Amino acid sequence: MKDRAQGHLREKLNPELPASARVVVVGAGVIGCAIAREITRYTPDVVVLEKENDVACGASKANNAEVHSGIGEEVGTLKQKLNVRGNYMYDEFVAGLGVDFKRQGLLIVVTPRSVPPEVAEKMSPEQLDELLRVRIPEGIVAYGEAAGIKGLRVLSREEVLRREPNVTPEAVSGVFDPNYGLVCPYKLTIALAEHAVINGARVFLNTEVTGIRVEDGEVKGVITNRGEIAAPLVINAAGVFADEVAEMAGAGGFRIHPRKGATLLFDRQVTSEYVRSSVALFRMPGMKKERSKGGGAMPTVEGNLQLGPTAVEVEDKNDTSISAEEIEEIFERFHYLLPSFPREAVISAFSGVRAPTYEEDFVIEASDKVRGFVNVAGIQSPGLASAPAIVEMVMGFLHELGIPREPRPDFDPVRPATPRFAELDDRERDALIRKDPRWGNIVCRCEYVTEAEVLAAIHSLIPATDMDGVKRRTRTGMGRCQGGFCGHRVAAILARELGIPITEVTKSGGPSPLYLGETKDFLCSERVGHG
Amino acid sequence: MAKVRKPDLVVIGAGPAGLGAALAAREAGLRDVMLIERDVELGGILPQCIHDGFGSIVFGETLTGPQYAQRFIDRVEKADMDIKLNTMVLDLRPDRSLTAVNSRDGILEIKPRAVVLAMGCRERTRHQVLIPGYRPAGVICAGAAQRDINIEGLMPGRRVVILGSGDIGLIMARRFTLEGAEVEGVYEIMDHPGGLTRNLVQCLHDYDIPLHLSHTVTFIHGRKRVEAVTVSRVDGNLKPMPGTERLVPCDTLVLSVGLIPENELSRRAGVVLDPATGGPVVDERMETSVEGIFACGNVMNVFDLVDYVTHTAEVAGRAAAEYVLRGVARKPEALRVRPGRNVRFVVPQLLRGYGGEVSFYFRVSRPERAVRARLVTGGIPLAAKRARMVRPPEMVRLRADPERLVEALSRGDLTVEVVPEDEGPERQG
């Protein structure tokens, strides 16, 4: 029985590339997977190629998980339009995927620091008070409504502090935007990819695109490190590498300049009630340009407080490091907005790299240089929020390019999700354990993850094959101890299920082994060589 | 679901604290004791501590961790109690009822008459000390590395840098070396070592491993696996000094940057915690702010010696038994025991006056020579002890005479302080 499971897994891990496909999507981030899922509503013949060993390995795993409403974006940009529409579409977008989506709202706080000192200086105290208390919040609401954002509400100082008691007492007024939502970005990506697979798509991991075949101004296929796939339609959803993939096809014309964002994550045991909605400080346009377009304090869907992100231009598209300056900047920035946030409860810090173009807008186009090649590039924040609308726009092009307009009658609208032990009540937990005792074996003590959940992650449609893959699907190692207790247990289960020695288990694929040998392995002569 | 169980006592955790408490309770006459352990075996962290030095106070000889644990495990196994391994307590409520889970019983509802908290502690991680850099494989806490090597037989690294000179860090420096790995050095942010003197000598000096005081790791390099770390000297405010960076190639960074009492369940039960220790506020019977819930060992504060853990466990176990058997009601009045000069914290924090000898455990804030540690109330010392040297890593135990403590009850709160030896009115043993 176990052998058979391993056989299936091996097959699943090393599938042969097909010779051809109707559509090839390059990049298995949230955008690539969302597009692939949508295509399967009309045709199952879609292939997703990803150079990493899992989906959601780029920006999709390291953003702040917010589904913005569009209120921060410049009116008239594609970004703003797609964001407002995407937010509106979100409930339908996630329906059937088995991922949590919560509209927790955004509280924009207005304080004396919302106005540049040189502006404040020229005003009488009454004028300044009028500005902060009335004109700014009403201005924000008017601006938002003009952009199509519904339900914005001006809050008094008392209402602000009642809603979020941890916000600075200097708050003068605020605006509440109920549209803001939270979704776990990598779980969403995994769910979209699996939903696509359920409906016929094939996802190939560890498959790097090295060239695009173009003949007579028409795309013919994709060349990879593992062979070639012929295809009349290619979608470039390669994130920070989208400019390079576009150049391969001769369909470029834009440049991605990577911009890093770092976020601090806090222990949810301490912070689950710290803020209810996302919270941001309002700053008047034209004020000393913040390095990030905003950033804020927000809970995750799981209840951890997160602060950030920063915005730092970097040379290297793979620069996911965090600098001491960034950590300091986050602490400094939020100390004012949330004077009492629990600094000592940081459990993790991570960075992602955004993919802005110099125009700072999305590039979503059916290439006019290469027929059949579609760019979905420059997708930075609010890309996660805009995803449903981006997909809708891309489908418009694809229907023009020959994808049927009639949905398939056999499209399965539901992607079954593994239950989360931590979220069940005791009766449900007990029932699961009666059926399979591995539901009673807690592997991760901080996050209450059971062996059954780890097994489900490893044997899922997009198998988790390393520690980070299991972590993203189950939350093992995401708690206070950061894997100190459960690391070796998860590694042992991975080794057993994948049929490999534990010394071959990796953190994140490639050369990232957890263990460099067994005891006594280094006690041989070669150590002399080290001097 | 299975029916509700109602033992006399539930002990949560079967490390040295839990084992000691369960035994003491059983020996004090409690019949129905349940010992719950989330790991696969008894002993807690001791089975992975294969170095020696355990038991010099309790047994008058130095044992390895497994030996020390085995002495208790043998007695526990003979003591006829309900031992639940592979069982995790999910919830503990203020009425002392708890929910646990394992794969055999499913969800267990338990309503004991008393509870002893003995969950121990966990390690501070890289992010809690905010080390900048990448997040590759090869960054590991010292205790986890110890487990990998000593229990799993796996080497988490070959060229190792150790951050933090706490005891586990020092012991692992030697352990890695003995396994043929190369330890480049131990870096300590403070200007004094964090571990016991004997470990500095036996684990670093004896193996020529350099200790760099006033240094810290300021960047972790390597995207997939650690490739190097940057180390920097720190100034008097522990801030890295620009210009002092040095790149140290390595494949592994081992962190020994502190331990945190594991009190998630205590919090759920509404137990009041002491910010100075990170553990419950207890009285001299180790009873927490929630009546019938006791605490012992590293869940209270992190001890340097397992012998002290055992002592607190025996106090807690006996007190829990007494509470159940004789329904000893808690005395409502309590004196506070406050940390005074050069004392960071004291446990127990409260004295209610049940009688009997009381041991106070405390740590100093800074190293000091030729001192006298004393417990005073209203300017009058109740207990005192001379010490040639006190250091923050080494806990001090001060035993106070029962009669004098009773006397003290009328005089008001107590203070534990460390003063230069030539100060103070009287000399005492």
PDB file of C-alpha atoms in Angstrom, chain B residues 222-429:
ATOM      1  CA  GLY B 222      23.196  32.171   1.446  1.00  0.00           C
ATOM      2  CA  ARG B 223      19.829  31.690  -0.195  1.00  0.00           C
ATOM      3  CA  LYS B 224      19.440  27.942   0.005  1.00  0.00           C
ATOM      4  CA  ARG B 225      21.933  26.880   2.677  1.00  0.00           C
ATOM      5  CA  VAL B 226      24.025  29.128   4.944  1.00  0.00           C
ATOM      6  CA  GLU B 227      27.220  30.115   3.120  1.00  0.00           C
ATOM      7  CA  ALA B 228      28.684  32.565   5.623  1.00  0.00           C
ATOM      8  CA  VAL B 229      27.764  34.961   8.380  1.00  0.00           C
ATOM      9  CA  THR B 230      28.905  38.498   9.013  1.00  0.00           C
ATOM     10  CA  VAL B 231      29.984  39.113  12.590  1.00  0.00           C
ATOM     11  CA  SER B 232      30.468  42.545  14.143  1.00  0.00           C
ATOM     12  CA  ARG B 233      31.742  43.960  17.382  1.00  0.00           C
ATOM     13  CA  VAL B 234      29.071  45.699  19.482  1.00  0.00           C
ATOM     14  CA  ASP B 235      29.345  48.878  21.537  1.00  0.00           C
ATOM     15  CA  GLY B 236      28.258  49.458  25.139  1.00  0.00           C
ATOM     16  CA  ASN B 237      24.598  49.612  24.057  1.00  0.00           C
ATOM     17  CA  LEU B 238      24.958  46.267  22.271  1.00  0.00           C
ATOM     18  CA  LYS B 239      24.673  48.016  18.882  1.00  0.00           C
ATOM     19  CA  PRO B 240      26.897  46.655  16.088  1.00  0.00           C
ATOM     20  CA  MET B 241      29.808  49.021  15.351  1.00  0.00           C
ATOM     21  CA  PRO B 242      30.164  49.954  11.669  1.00  0.00           C
ATOM     22  CA  GLY B 243      33.552  49.051  10.276  1.00  0.00           C
ATOM     23  CA  THR B 244      34.045  46.005  12.486  1.00  0.00           C
ATOM     24  CA  GLU B 245      32.286  43.547  10.159  1.00  0.00           C
ATOM     25  CA  ARG B 246      34.056  40.306   9.358  1.00  0.00           C
ATOM     26  CA  LEU B 247      32.826  37.614   6.950  1.00  0.00           C
ATOM     27  CA  VAL B 248      33.005  34.127   8.404  1.00  0.00           C
ATOM     28  CA  PRO B 249      32.427  31.293   5.917  1.00  0.00           C
ATOM     29  CA  CYS B 250      30.349  28.471   7.413  1.00  0.00           C
ATOM     30  CA  ASP B 251      27.449  26.202   6.529  1.00  0.00           C
ATOM     31  CA  THR B 252      25.634  26.422   9.821  1.00  0.00           C
ATOM     32  CA  LEU B 253      24.701  29.016  12.408  1.00  0.00           C
ATOM     33  CA  VAL B 254      23.837  27.547  15.783  1.00  0.00           C
ATOM     34  CA  LEU B 255      21.867  29.839  18.086  1.00  0.00           C
ATOM     35  CA  SER B 256      22.056  29.699  21.830  1.00  0.00           C
ATOM     36  CA  VAL B 257      20.297  32.958  22.543  1.00  0.00           C
ATOM     37  CA  GLY B 258      18.074  32.172  25.452  1.00  0.00           C
ATOM     38  CA  LEU B 259      15.217  30.044  26.639  1.00  0.00           C
ATOM     39  CA  ILE B 260      11.632  31.078  27.234  1.00  0.00           C
ATOM     40  CA  PRO B 261       9.342  29.323  29.725  1.00  0.00           C
ATOM     41  CA  GLU B 262       6.560  27.585  27.819  1.00  0.00           C
ATOM     42  CA  ASN B 263       3.424  29.126  29.297  1.00  0.00           C
ATOM     43  CA  GLU B 264       0.849  29.069  26.535  1.00  0.00           C
ATOM     44  CA  LEU B 265      -1.388  26.725  28.527  1.00  0.00           C
ATOM     45  CA  SER B 266      -0.830  28.707  31.728  1.00  0.00           C
ATOM     46  CA  ARG B 267      -2.078  31.803  29.927  1.00  0.00           C
ATOM     47  CA  ARG B 268      -5.184  30.015  28.719  1.00  0.00           C
ATOM     48  CA  ALA B 269      -5.956  29.067  32.308  1.00  0.00           C
ATOM     49  CA  GLY B 270      -5.600  32.682  33.368  1.00  0.00           C
ATOM     50  CA  VAL B 271      -2.448  32.101  35.426  1.00  0.00           C
ATOM     51  CA  VAL B 272      -0.727  35.408  36.253  1.00  0.00           C
ATOM     52  CA  LEU B 273       2.797  35.553  34.801  1.00  0.00           C
ATOM     53  CA  ASP B 274       5.795  37.483  36.107  1.00  0.00           C
ATOM     54  CA  PRO B 275       7.319  39.590  33.315  1.00  0.00           C
ATOM     55  CA  ALA B 276      10.736  39.220  34.930  1.00  0.00           C
ATOM     56  CA  THR B 277      10.766  35.408  34.771  1.00  0.00           C
ATOM     57  CA  GLY B 278       8.316  34.735  31.939  1.00  0.00           C
ATOM     58  CA  GLY B 279       6.700  32.160  34.229  1.00  0.00           C
ATOM     59  CA  PRO B 280       3.840  32.050  36.728  1.00  0.00           C
ATOM     60  CA  VAL B 281       3.894  34.053  39.929  1.00  0.00           C
ATOM     61  CA  VAL B 282       3.989  31.387  42.662  1.00  0.00           C
ATOM     62  CA  ASP B 283       3.979  31.216  46.435  1.00  0.00           C
ATOM     63  CA  GLU B 284       6.242  29.034  48.535  1.00  0.00           C
ATOM     64  CA  ARG B 285       4.108  25.980  47.728  1.00  0.00           C
ATOM     65  CA  MET B 286       4.551  26.708  44.021  1.00  0.00           C
ATOM     66  CA  GLU B 287       0.861  27.473  43.708  1.00  0.00           C
ATOM     67  CA  THR B 288      -0.009  29.890  40.912  1.00  0.00           C
ATOM     68  CA  SER B 289      -2.631  32.629  40.979  1.00  0.00           C
ATOM     69  CA  VAL B 290      -5.242  30.009  40.007  1.00  0.00           C
ATOM     70  CA  GLU B 291      -6.100  27.893  43.013  1.00  0.00           C
ATOM     71  CA  GLY B 292      -5.188  24.246  42.562  1.00  0.00           C
ATOM     72  CA  ILE B 293      -2.782  24.922  39.692  1.00  0.00           C
ATOM     73  CA  PHE B 294       0.868  24.562  40.683  1.00  0.00           C
ATOM     74  CA  ALA B 295       4.037  25.091  38.653  1.00  0.00           C
ATOM     75  CA  CYS B 296       7.608  23.848  38.811  1.00  0.00           C
ATOM     76  CA  GLY B 297      10.852  23.711  36.909  1.00  0.00           C
ATOM     77  CA  ASN B 298      11.650  25.704  33.807  1.00  0.00           C
ATOM     78  CA  VAL B 299       8.065  26.685  33.217  1.00  0.00           C
ATOM     79  CA  MET B 300       8.566  29.054  36.191  1.00  0.00           C
ATOM     80  CA  ASN B 301      11.910  30.434  35.157  1.00  0.00           C
ATOM     81  CA  VAL B 302      14.858  28.868  33.437  1.00  0.00           C
ATOM     82  CA  PHE B 303      17.101  27.127  35.968  1.00  0.00           C
ATOM     83  CA  ASP B 304      20.771  26.465  35.375  1.00  0.00           C
ATOM     84  CA  LEU B 305      20.812  23.187  37.315  1.00  0.00           C
ATOM     85  CA  VAL B 306      18.416  20.287  36.947  1.00  0.00           C
ATOM     86  CA  ASP B 307      18.761  19.670  40.674  1.00  0.00           C
ATOM     87  CA  TYR B 308      16.898  22.896  41.384  1.00  0.00           C
ATOM     88  CA  VAL B 309      14.204  21.840  38.924  1.00  0.00           C
ATOM     89  CA  THR B 310      13.764  18.659  40.909  1.00  0.00           C
ATOM     90  CA  HIS B 311      13.576  20.563  44.183  1.00  0.00           C
ATOM     91  CA  THR B 312      10.811  22.851  42.955  1.00  0.00           C
ATOM     92  CA  ALA B 313       9.010  19.844  41.485  1.00  0.00           C
ATOM     93  CA  GLU B 314       9.010  18.055  44.817  1.00  0.00           C
ATOM     94  CA  VAL B 315       7.604  21.125  46.546  1.00  0.00           C
ATOM     95  CA  ALA B 316       4.888  21.473  43.905  1.00  0.00           C
ATOM     96  CA  GLY B 317       4.010  17.763  43.913  1.00  0.00           C
ATOM     97  CA  ARG B 318       3.722  17.586  47.686  1.00  0.00           C
ATOM     98  CA  ALA B 319       1.688  20.784  47.823  1.00  0.00           C
ATOM     99  CA  ALA B 320      -0.679  19.526  45.128  1.00  0.00           C
ATOM    100  CA  ALA B 321      -1.172  16.293  47.065  1.00  0.00           C
ATOM    101  CA  GLU B 322      -1.850  18.185  50.250  1.00  0.00           C
ATOM    102  CA  TYR B 323      -4.300  20.421  48.453  1.00  0.00           C
ATOM    103  CA  VAL B 324      -6.276  17.436  47.168  1.00  0.00           C
ATOM    104  CA  LEU B 325      -6.026  15.224  50.247  1.00  0.00           C
ATOM    105  CA  ARG B 326      -6.554  17.730  52.984  1.00  0.00           C
ATOM    106  CA  GLY B 327      -8.224  20.476  51.051  1.00  0.00           C
ATOM    107  CA  VAL B 328      -5.729  22.950  52.442  1.00  0.00           C
ATOM    108  CA  ALA B 329      -7.346  26.219  51.520  1.00  0.00           C
ATOM    109  CA  ARG B 330      -5.120  28.860  50.166  1.00  0.00           C
ATOM    110  CA  LYS B 331      -4.154  31.572  52.604  1.00  0.00           C
ATOM    111  CA  PRO B 332      -5.453  34.777  51.151  1.00  0.00           C
ATOM    112  CA  GLU B 333      -2.752  37.052  52.549  1.00  0.00           C
ATOM    113  CA  ALA B 334       0.644  37.028  50.935  1.00  0.00           C
ATOM    114  CA  LEU B 335       3.859  38.935  51.353  1.00  0.00           C
ATOM    115  CA  ARG B 336       5.642  39.935  48.192  1.00  0.00           C
ATOM    116  CA  VAL B 337       9.233  38.865  47.754  1.00  0.00           C
ATOM    117  CA  ARG B 338      10.897  41.578  45.721  1.00  0.00           C
ATOM    118  CA  PRO B 339      14.176  41.646  43.835  1.00  0.00           C
ATOM    119  CA  GLY B 340      16.503  44.204  45.444  1.00  0.00           C
ATOM    120  CA  ARG B 341      20.050  45.353  44.746  1.00  0.00           C
ATOM    121  CA  ASN B 342      21.710  43.372  41.913  1.00  0.00           C
ATOM    122  CA  VAL B 343      18.875  40.849  41.778  1.00  0.00           C
ATOM    123  CA  ARG B 344      16.963  40.360  38.528  1.00  0.00           C
ATOM    124  CA  PHE B 345      14.145  38.184  39.798  1.00  0.00           C
ATOM    125  CA  VAL B 346      13.203  35.898  42.645  1.00  0.00           C
ATOM    126  CA  VAL B 347      11.000  32.820  42.863  1.00  0.00           C
ATOM    127  CA  PRO B 348       8.791  32.228  44.691  1.00  0.00           C
ATOM    128  CA  GLN B 349       7.455  35.734  44.381  1.00  0.00           C
ATOM    129  CA  LEU B 350       4.956  35.359  47.227  1.00  0.00           C
ATOM    130  CA  LEU B 351       5.121  34.109  50.799  1.00  0.00           C
ATOM    131  CA  ARG B 352       1.903  33.079  52.489  1.00  0.00           C
ATOM    132  CA  GLY B 353       3.320  31.534  55.631  1.00  0.00           C
ATOM    133  CA  TYR B 354       2.400  27.846  55.456  1.00  0.00           C
ATOM    134  CA  GLY B 355       5.455  27.023  57.550  1.00  0.00           C
ATOM    135  CA  GLY B 356       8.424  24.868  56.622  1.00  0.00           C
ATOM    136  CA  GLU B 357      11.712  25.750  55.049  1.00  0.00           C
ATOM    137  CA  VAL B 358      11.559  27.826  51.886  1.00  0.00           C
ATOM    138  CA  SER B 359      14.214  28.056  49.179  1.00  0.00           C
ATOM    139  CA  PHE B 360      14.373  31.285  47.227  1.00  0.00           C
ATOM    140  CA  TYR B 361      16.000  31.133  43.803  1.00  0.00           C
ATOM    141  CA  PHE B 362      17.337  34.211  42.102  1.00  0.00           C
ATOM    142  CA  ARG B 363      19.689  35.517  39.435  1.00  0.00           C
ATOM    143  CA  VAL B 364      21.921  38.560  39.685  1.00  0.00           C
ATOM    144  CA  SER B 365      21.955  41.311  37.058  1.00  0.00           C
ATOM    145  CA  ARG B 366      25.729  41.666  36.854  1.00  0.00           C
ATOM    146  CA  PRO B 367      28.818  39.742  37.979  1.00  0.00           C
ATOM    147  CA  GLU B 368      30.144  40.771  41.370  1.00  0.00           C
ATOM    148  CA  ARG B 369      32.858  39.504  43.745  1.00  0.00           C
ATOM    149  CA  ALA B 370      32.858  39.076  47.500  1.00  0.00           C
ATOM    150  CA  VAL B 371      29.205  39.538  48.206  1.00  0.00           C
ATOM    151  CA  ARG B 372      26.549  38.557  50.640  1.00  0.00           C
ATOM    152  CA  ALA B 373      23.105  37.496  49.378  1.00  0.00           C
ATOM    153  CA  ARG B 374      20.366  38.099  51.862  1.00  0.00           C
ATOM    154  CA  LEU B 375      16.656  38.082  52.429  1.00  0.00           C
ATOM    155  CA  VAL B 376      15.538  41.084  54.448  1.00  0.00           C
ATOM    156  CA  THR B 377      12.358  42.546  55.827  1.00  0.00           C
ATOM    157  CA  GLY B 378      12.170  45.888  57.545  1.00  0.00           C
ATOM    158  CA  GLY B 379      15.958  46.088  57.493  1.00  0.00           C
ATOM    159  CA  ILE B 380      16.303  42.759  59.330  1.00  0.00           C
ATOM    160  CA  PRO B 381      17.977  39.853  57.548  1.00  0.00           C
ATOM    161  CA  LEU B 382      16.158  36.503  57.700  1.00  0.00           C
ATOM    162  CA  ALA B 383      18.675  34.552  55.718  1.00  0.00           C
ATOM    163  CA  ALA B 384      22.079  35.314  54.277  1.00  0.00           C
ATOM    164  CA  LYS B 385      24.811  33.583  52.360  1.00  0.00           C
ATOM    165  CA  ARG B 386      28.300  34.643  51.404  1.00  0.00           C
ATOM    166  CA  ALA B 387      29.601  34.164  47.894  1.00  0.00           C
ATOM    167  CA  ARG B 388      33.071  34.736  46.460  1.00  0.00           C
ATOM    168  CA  MET B 389      31.534  35.447  43.109  1.00  0.00           C
ATOM    169  CA  VAL B 390      28.072  35.795  41.637  1.00  0.00           C
ATOM    170  CA  ARG B 391      27.387  35.724  37.867  1.00  0.00           C
ATOM    171  CA  PRO B 392      24.121  36.146  35.958  1.00  0.00           C
ATOM    172  CA  PRO B 393      24.196  32.623  34.471  1.00  0.00           C
ATOM    173  CA  GLU B 394      24.477  30.961  37.860  1.00  0.00           C
ATOM    174  CA  MET B 395      21.354  30.916  39.961  1.00  0.00           C
ATOM    175  CA  VAL B 396      21.633  31.430  43.662  1.00  0.00           C
ATOM    176  CA  ARG B 397      19.586  29.490  46.168  1.00  0.00           C
ATOM    177  CA  LEU B 398      18.910  31.024  49.532  1.00  0.00           C
ATOM    178  CA  ARG B 399      17.293  28.846  52.169  1.00  0.00           C
ATOM    179  CA  ALA B 400      15.305  30.552  54.859  1.00  0.00           C
ATOM    180  CA  ASP B 401      14.661  29.201  58.316  1.00  0.00           C
ATOM    181  CA  PRO B 402      10.939  28.456  58.892  1.00  0.00           C
ATOM    182  CA  GLU B 403      10.791  30.130  62.278  1.00  0.00           C
ATOM    183  CA  ARG B 404      12.315  33.321  61.113  1.00  0.00           C
ATOM    184  CA  LEU B 405       9.950  33.396  58.134  1.00  0.00           C
ATOM    185  CA  VAL B 406       6.952  33.127  60.414  1.00  0.00           C
ATOM    186  CA  GLU B 407       8.352  35.960  62.460  1.00  0.00           C
ATOM    187  CA  ALA B 408       8.706  37.988  59.294  1.00  0.00           C
ATOM    188  CA  LEU B 409       5.056  37.716  58.399  1.00  0.00           C
ATOM    189  CA  SER B 410       4.194  40.570  60.685  1.00  0.00           C
ATOM    190  CA  ARG B 411       6.878  42.831  59.315  1.00  0.00           C
ATOM    191  CA  GLY B 412       5.753  43.234  55.716  1.00  0.00           C
ATOM    192  CA  ASP B 413       7.210  42.519  52.314  1.00  0.00           C
ATOM    193  CA  LEU B 414      10.570  40.872  51.803  1.00  0.00           C
ATOM    194  CA  THR B 415      13.488  41.777  49.608  1.00  0.00           C
ATOM    195  CA  VAL B 416      16.250  39.588  48.245  1.00  0.00           C
ATOM    196  CA  GLU B 417      19.427  41.562  47.631  1.00  0.00           C
ATOM    197  CA  VAL B 418      23.098  41.104  46.945  1.00  0.00           C
ATOM    198  CA  VAL B 419      25.381  43.481  48.827  1.00  0.00           C
ATOM    199  CA  PRO B 420      29.155  43.840  49.134  1.00  0.00           C
ATOM    200  CA  GLU B 421      30.426  41.532  51.823  1.00  0.00           C
ATOM    201  CA  ASP B 422      31.604  44.275  54.151  1.00  0.00           C
ATOM    202  CA  GLU B 423      28.133  45.808  54.256  1.00  0.00           C
ATOM    203  CA  GLY B 424      25.339  44.548  56.436  1.00  0.00           C
ATOM    204  CA  PRO B 425      25.040  44.174  60.147  1.00  0.00           C
ATOM    205  CA  GLU B 426      25.717  40.522  60.769  1.00  0.00           C
ATOM    206  CA  ARG B 427      27.555  37.552  59.337  1.00  0.00           C
ATOM    207  CA  GLN B 428      25.682  34.393  58.759  1.00  0.00           C
ATOM    208  CA  GLY B 429      26.321  31.044  57.101  1.00  0.00           C
TER     209      GLY B 429
END
